[in-house]
Short mmCIF file of C-alpha atoms in Angstrom, two decimals:
data_model
loop_
_atom_site.label_atom_id
_atom_site.label_comp_id
_atom_site.label_asym_id
_atom_site.label_seq_id
_atom_site.Cartn_x
_atom_site.Cartn_y
_atom_site.Cartn_z
CA MET A 1 91.37 79.91 82.74
CA HIS A 2 95.06 79.85 81.97
CA PRO A 3 97.52 81.42 84.42
CA THR A 4 98.94 84.75 83.31
CA ALA A 5 102.53 85.90 83.52
CA THR A 6 101.77 87.84 86.71
CA ALA A 7 99.88 85.10 88.55
CA HIS A 8 102.83 84.68 90.95
CA ILE A 9 102.42 88.18 92.39
CA PRO A 10 100.76 87.95 95.83
CA ALA A 11 98.02 90.10 97.28
CA VAL A 12 99.55 93.42 98.31
CA PRO A 13 98.72 95.01 101.69
CA ILE A 14 97.76 98.69 101.39
CA LYS A 15 96.59 99.40 104.94
CA PRO A 16 95.57 97.05 107.73
CA ASP A 17 92.98 94.63 106.27
CA ILE A 18 92.93 96.37 102.86
CA TYR A 19 94.67 94.66 99.93
CA TRP A 20 95.32 94.95 96.19
CA VAL A 21 94.18 91.75 94.43
CA GLY A 22 93.98 92.87 90.76
CA GLY A 23 95.77 91.90 87.56
CA ILE A 24 98.71 93.28 85.61
CA ASP A 25 98.49 93.32 81.81
CA GLN A 26 102.00 93.65 80.46
CA ASP A 27 100.95 92.89 76.88
CA ILE A 28 98.20 95.41 76.13
CA ARG A 29 99.34 98.11 73.71
CA SER A 30 96.04 99.77 72.79
CA PHE A 31 93.35 100.96 75.18
CA HIS A 32 90.32 102.97 74.08
CA GLY A 33 92.18 103.70 70.87
CA TYR A 34 95.39 105.11 72.32
CA GLU A 35 98.78 103.52 72.62
CA THR A 36 99.67 101.99 75.99
CA ARG A 37 103.41 101.57 75.66
CA ASP A 38 103.81 100.51 79.29
CA GLY A 39 100.87 98.10 79.43
CA SER A 40 98.28 98.55 82.18
CA SER A 41 96.83 97.05 85.32
CA TYR A 42 93.27 96.28 86.37
CA ASN A 43 93.20 97.11 90.05
CA ALA A 44 90.75 95.29 92.30
CA TYR A 45 90.81 95.53 96.07
CA PHE A 46 89.77 93.45 99.05
CA ILE A 47 88.75 94.44 102.58
CA LYS A 48 89.05 91.77 105.27
CA ASP A 49 86.35 92.41 107.84
CA GLU A 50 83.29 90.80 109.44
CA CYS A 51 81.74 90.94 105.98
CA PRO A 52 84.71 90.38 103.64
CA THR A 53 84.31 92.63 100.61
CA LEU A 54 85.83 92.65 97.13
CA ILE A 55 85.92 96.00 95.34
CA ASP A 56 85.71 95.64 91.55
CA THR A 57 87.10 92.83 89.42
CA VAL A 58 89.31 92.54 86.33
CA LYS A 59 89.22 91.40 82.72
CA PRO A 60 88.17 87.72 82.45
CA LYS A 61 91.73 86.67 81.57
CA PHE A 62 92.82 87.65 85.10
CA ALA A 63 89.87 86.19 87.03
CA GLY A 64 91.81 83.13 88.20
CA GLU A 65 94.66 85.06 89.74
CA LEU A 66 92.27 87.53 91.37
CA LEU A 67 90.45 84.63 93.05
CA GLU A 68 93.75 83.11 94.17
CA ARG A 69 94.80 86.39 95.73
CA VAL A 70 91.49 86.70 97.55
CA LYS A 71 91.82 83.11 98.78
CA SER A 72 95.23 83.95 100.22
CA ILE A 73 93.45 86.46 102.50
CA THR A 74 90.03 84.93 103.18
CA PRO A 75 88.28 81.71 102.09
CA LEU A 76 86.05 82.43 99.10
CA GLU A 77 83.04 80.98 100.91
CA GLU A 78 83.28 83.81 103.45
CA VAL A 79 83.07 86.69 100.94
CA LYS A 80 79.84 88.62 101.54
CA TYR A 81 79.96 91.56 99.11
CA VAL A 82 81.38 92.58 95.75
CA VAL A 83 81.29 96.34 95.20
CA SER A 84 81.04 97.42 91.57
CA ASN A 85 82.17 100.99 90.90
CA HIS A 86 82.05 100.67 87.12
CA ALA A 87 80.47 98.25 84.63
CA GLU A 88 83.10 98.50 81.89
CA PHE A 89 84.81 95.29 80.72
CA ASP A 90 88.19 96.01 82.31
CA HIS A 91 86.51 96.50 85.70
CA ALA A 92 83.62 94.05 85.60
CA GLY A 93 84.34 91.62 82.77
CA ALA A 94 85.37 88.91 85.24
CA MET A 95 82.40 89.45 87.52
CA PRO A 96 80.34 86.51 86.15
CA ILE A 97 83.32 84.18 86.77
CA VAL A 98 83.98 85.67 90.19
CA MET A 99 80.34 85.42 91.28
CA ASP A 100 80.21 81.79 90.14
CA ASN A 101 83.07 81.08 92.55
CA LEU A 102 81.50 82.86 95.53
CA PRO A 103 78.54 81.78 97.70
CA ARG A 104 75.12 82.21 96.13
CA ASP A 105 74.14 84.74 98.80
CA THR A 106 77.13 87.02 98.04
CA LYS A 107 75.65 90.38 97.04
CA ILE A 108 76.80 92.84 94.39
CA VAL A 109 76.81 96.32 95.93
CA THR A 110 76.26 99.17 93.51
CA THR A 111 73.76 101.79 92.36
CA LYS A 112 70.59 101.07 90.40
CA LYS A 113 72.11 102.59 87.26
CA CYS A 114 75.28 100.52 87.55
CA ALA A 115 73.30 97.36 88.36
CA ASP A 116 71.19 97.84 85.23
CA THR A 117 74.33 98.34 83.15
CA LEU A 118 75.99 95.26 84.62
CA VAL A 119 73.00 93.04 83.82
CA ARG A 120 72.76 94.49 80.32
CA ASN A 121 76.47 93.90 79.68
CA TYR A 122 76.69 90.54 81.46
CA PRO A 123 73.28 88.79 81.41
CA GLU A 124 74.67 86.00 83.63
CA LEU A 125 74.54 88.45 86.54
CA GLU A 126 70.74 88.70 86.41
CA LYS A 127 70.57 85.70 88.75
CA CYS A 128 72.71 87.49 91.37
CA ASP A 129 71.47 89.38 94.42
CA PHE A 130 72.09 93.12 94.34
CA LYS A 131 72.33 95.47 97.30
CA LEU A 132 71.55 98.92 95.91
CA VAL A 133 73.10 102.05 97.36
CA LYS A 134 72.66 105.73 96.57
CA SER A 135 75.07 108.63 96.33
CA LYS A 136 76.19 109.66 99.83
CA GLY A 137 74.89 106.34 101.11
CA LYS A 138 76.78 104.29 103.68
CA MET A 139 76.97 100.65 104.73
CA SER A 140 78.89 98.86 107.46
CA ILE A 141 80.91 95.72 106.77
CA GLY A 142 82.21 95.48 110.35
CA LYS A 143 85.04 97.75 111.46
CA HIS A 144 84.88 99.55 108.12
CA GLU A 145 82.03 101.77 106.98
CA LEU A 146 81.80 102.19 103.22
CA SER A 147 80.61 105.50 101.78
CA PHE A 148 79.56 105.98 98.17
CA ILE A 149 79.32 108.88 95.76
CA THR A 150 78.09 108.73 92.19
CA THR A 151 80.47 110.27 89.66
CA PRO A 152 78.57 110.25 86.34
CA PHE A 153 80.72 110.61 83.23
CA VAL A 154 83.99 110.14 85.06
CA HIS A 155 83.96 108.48 82.68
CA TRP A 156 80.73 106.44 82.19
CA PRO A 157 77.17 107.41 83.24
CA GLU A 158 76.97 104.72 85.96
CA SER A 159 80.35 105.41 87.59
CA LEU A 160 80.78 105.71 91.35
CA MET A 161 83.51 105.84 93.99
CA THR A 162 83.79 104.11 97.36
CA TYR A 163 85.50 105.43 100.49
CA THR A 164 86.57 103.99 103.83
CA ASP A 165 89.23 104.68 106.45
CA GLY A 166 91.04 107.36 104.44
CA VAL A 167 91.07 105.27 101.27
CA LEU A 168 89.24 106.48 98.15
CA PHE A 169 88.57 103.68 95.68
CA SER A 170 88.44 106.19 92.86
CA MET A 171 87.67 103.96 89.88
CA ASP A 172 89.06 105.54 86.67
CA ALA A 173 89.95 108.87 88.27
CA PHE A 174 93.70 109.31 88.94
CA GLY A 175 94.51 106.23 86.84
CA GLN A 176 97.61 105.61 84.73
CA HIS A 177 98.31 102.91 82.19
CA LEU A 178 101.37 101.32 83.78
CA ALA A 179 102.17 97.61 84.10
CA SER A 180 104.70 96.89 86.80
CA ASP A 181 105.44 94.66 89.77
CA LYS A 182 105.51 97.93 91.70
CA ARG A 183 102.17 98.91 93.21
CA PHE A 184 102.73 102.34 94.75
CA ASP A 185 103.60 105.82 93.51
CA ASP A 186 106.68 106.08 95.73
CA GLU A 187 108.01 102.83 94.26
CA MET A 188 107.51 103.91 90.64
CA GLY A 189 108.51 107.57 91.13
CA TRP A 190 106.17 110.54 91.08
CA GLU A 191 107.37 112.04 87.79
CA LYS A 192 106.65 108.81 85.89
CA VAL A 193 103.26 108.46 87.58
CA LYS A 194 102.40 112.10 86.93
CA GLU A 195 103.29 111.84 83.23
CA ALA A 196 101.18 108.68 82.86
CA ALA A 197 98.28 110.24 84.79
CA ILE A 198 98.22 113.31 82.52
CA GLU A 199 98.26 111.12 79.41
CA TYR A 200 95.50 108.94 80.86
CA TYR A 201 93.37 111.97 81.72
CA ALA A 202 93.82 113.45 78.24
CA ASN A 203 92.69 110.24 76.54
CA ILE A 204 89.99 108.99 78.94
CA VAL A 205 88.57 111.77 81.09
CA ALA A 206 89.33 115.07 79.32
CA LEU A 207 85.89 115.37 77.72
CA TYR A 208 84.33 115.51 81.18
CA ARG A 209 86.08 118.38 82.92
CA PRO A 210 82.95 119.78 84.66
CA GLN A 211 81.96 116.31 85.86
CA THR A 212 85.52 115.69 87.09
CA ALA A 213 85.54 118.96 89.03
CA ARG A 214 82.20 118.05 90.61
CA ALA A 215 83.49 114.58 91.54
CA LEU A 216 86.57 116.08 93.22
CA LYS A 217 84.37 118.35 95.34
CA GLN A 218 82.15 115.43 96.32
CA ALA A 219 85.11 113.25 97.24
CA ALA A 220 86.44 115.96 99.54
CA THR A 221 83.27 115.69 101.65
CA LEU A 222 83.79 112.00 102.42
CA GLY A 223 86.59 112.54 104.92
CA PRO A 224 90.37 112.84 104.93
CA ILE A 225 91.98 111.01 102.00
CA ASP A 226 95.42 109.51 102.51
CA THR A 227 95.34 106.84 99.78
CA LEU A 228 93.97 106.87 96.22
CA CYS A 229 93.19 103.34 95.06
CA CYS A 230 92.53 103.89 91.36
CA SER A 231 91.56 101.24 88.83
CA HIS A 232 94.72 101.43 86.70
CA GLY A 233 98.37 101.91 87.50
CA MET A 234 99.97 102.86 90.78
CA ILE A 235 98.16 103.26 94.10
CA ILE A 236 98.79 106.81 95.31
CA ARG A 237 99.91 107.02 98.95
CA SER A 238 102.87 109.43 99.05
CA HIS A 239 101.66 112.05 96.56
CA VAL A 240 97.93 112.25 97.31
CA SER A 241 97.93 116.05 97.59
CA ASP A 242 100.00 116.31 94.40
CA MET A 243 97.58 114.08 92.47
CA LEU A 244 94.51 115.91 93.77
CA ALA A 245 96.12 119.25 92.88
CA LEU A 246 97.03 117.94 89.42
CA TYR A 247 93.45 116.83 88.71
CA THR A 248 92.02 120.05 90.11
CA SER A 249 94.29 122.17 87.90
CA ILE A 250 93.35 120.13 84.82
CA ALA A 251 89.63 120.14 85.62
CA ASP A 252 89.47 123.91 86.22
CA GLY A 253 91.63 124.64 83.17
CA SER A 254 94.41 126.44 85.02
CA ILE A 255 97.06 124.01 83.75
CA THR A 256 95.89 124.08 80.15
CA LYS A 257 96.18 126.69 77.41
CA PRO A 258 94.21 127.14 74.17
CA LYS A 259 95.64 125.43 71.12
CA VAL A 260 94.24 124.75 67.65
CA THR A 261 95.31 121.87 65.44
CA VAL A 262 94.54 122.32 61.75
CA VAL A 263 94.39 118.92 60.02
CA TYR A 264 94.19 118.83 56.24
CA ASP A 265 94.87 116.75 53.17
CA THR A 266 95.59 118.17 49.74
CA PHE A 267 96.26 117.14 46.14
CA TYR A 268 96.68 120.35 44.17
CA HIS A 269 97.66 122.39 47.28
CA ALA A 270 94.46 124.47 47.29
CA THR A 271 93.33 122.93 50.57
CA GLU A 272 96.84 123.44 51.90
CA SER A 273 96.53 127.16 51.12
CA MET A 274 93.26 127.24 53.04
CA ALA A 275 94.89 125.45 55.98
CA ARG A 276 97.76 127.95 56.00
CA ALA A 277 95.26 130.82 56.03
CA VAL A 278 93.46 129.32 59.01
CA GLU A 279 96.81 128.79 60.73
CA GLU A 280 97.79 132.44 60.22
CA GLY A 281 94.40 133.63 61.44
CA VAL A 282 94.62 131.62 64.64
CA ARG A 283 98.19 132.72 65.30
CA SER A 284 97.22 136.37 64.75
CA VAL A 285 95.00 136.30 67.85
CA GLY A 286 97.81 134.89 70.00
CA CYS A 287 96.71 131.27 70.13
CA ASP A 288 99.09 128.34 69.70
CA VAL A 289 98.46 126.49 66.44
CA GLU A 290 99.79 123.38 64.76
CA ARG A 291 99.15 122.44 61.13
CA LEU A 292 99.20 118.74 60.24
CA ASN A 293 99.12 117.16 56.81
CA ALA A 294 96.98 114.04 57.29
CA SER A 295 98.79 112.21 54.48
CA VAL A 296 102.06 112.51 56.39
CA ALA A 297 100.87 111.39 59.82
CA GLY A 298 102.82 112.72 62.76
CA THR A 299 104.77 115.39 60.89
CA THR A 300 104.24 119.12 60.48
CA SER A 301 104.37 120.53 56.96
#
């Protein structure tokens, strides 16, 4: 494993005994098919307790620096649990490397569905011990009690969130694709974080509005939330209520308005005439409409 450009960044304290230990990807410019102009981060977290616990991992490229950050807090041989909230590559791709560097009796904590997905995606993990939890389940790691809720299709079927001591490890919810040495919303600025969060939602989570609304209601039952530790971008500590309100307004549709985009291509302009007729029909019922010629990408004709 070669060191990355951000390997010098230390573990970042979030609250007493809770740390950010993830990776920052300043080079990525495409994620799930959309442009990430500002790069991204793969946020993993660590809780120092009687049973030291890592929450999620990173892409394999960043495994080395994640392990170094954990070692700066607790010796690797003392790590007891690795919580997996999501089996996707940017969250769990480094898990085989991480588990190879931890004691053999270190357990992966997750649901049955997520465990099955992890083993299917990363066969090396089949040899690992799993501690399975259920939605609304709890487990103690010492001073901290972890609570879990399953959040299917926010944005994968096996997704879950973890909560302790006012901190919601929210996985892909509330994320933003931002690469920065800054780690918190109040360091980056709320307007920048908000803009990135809306763009992230539109490209990653928007298809799952009902599931997102259900996840928000479930999360509210876990206890008071004063910190949102999402899997990408800034950790939210100063604008928690703003971020929750933003997601609620998107999920219930109150922030959105109907709009139709008519995409067409044409040679002899017959299809263009059809597209214009559709455009006029949509506009006649008071709905916003945009007509795009596919052969002239990004411009309105």
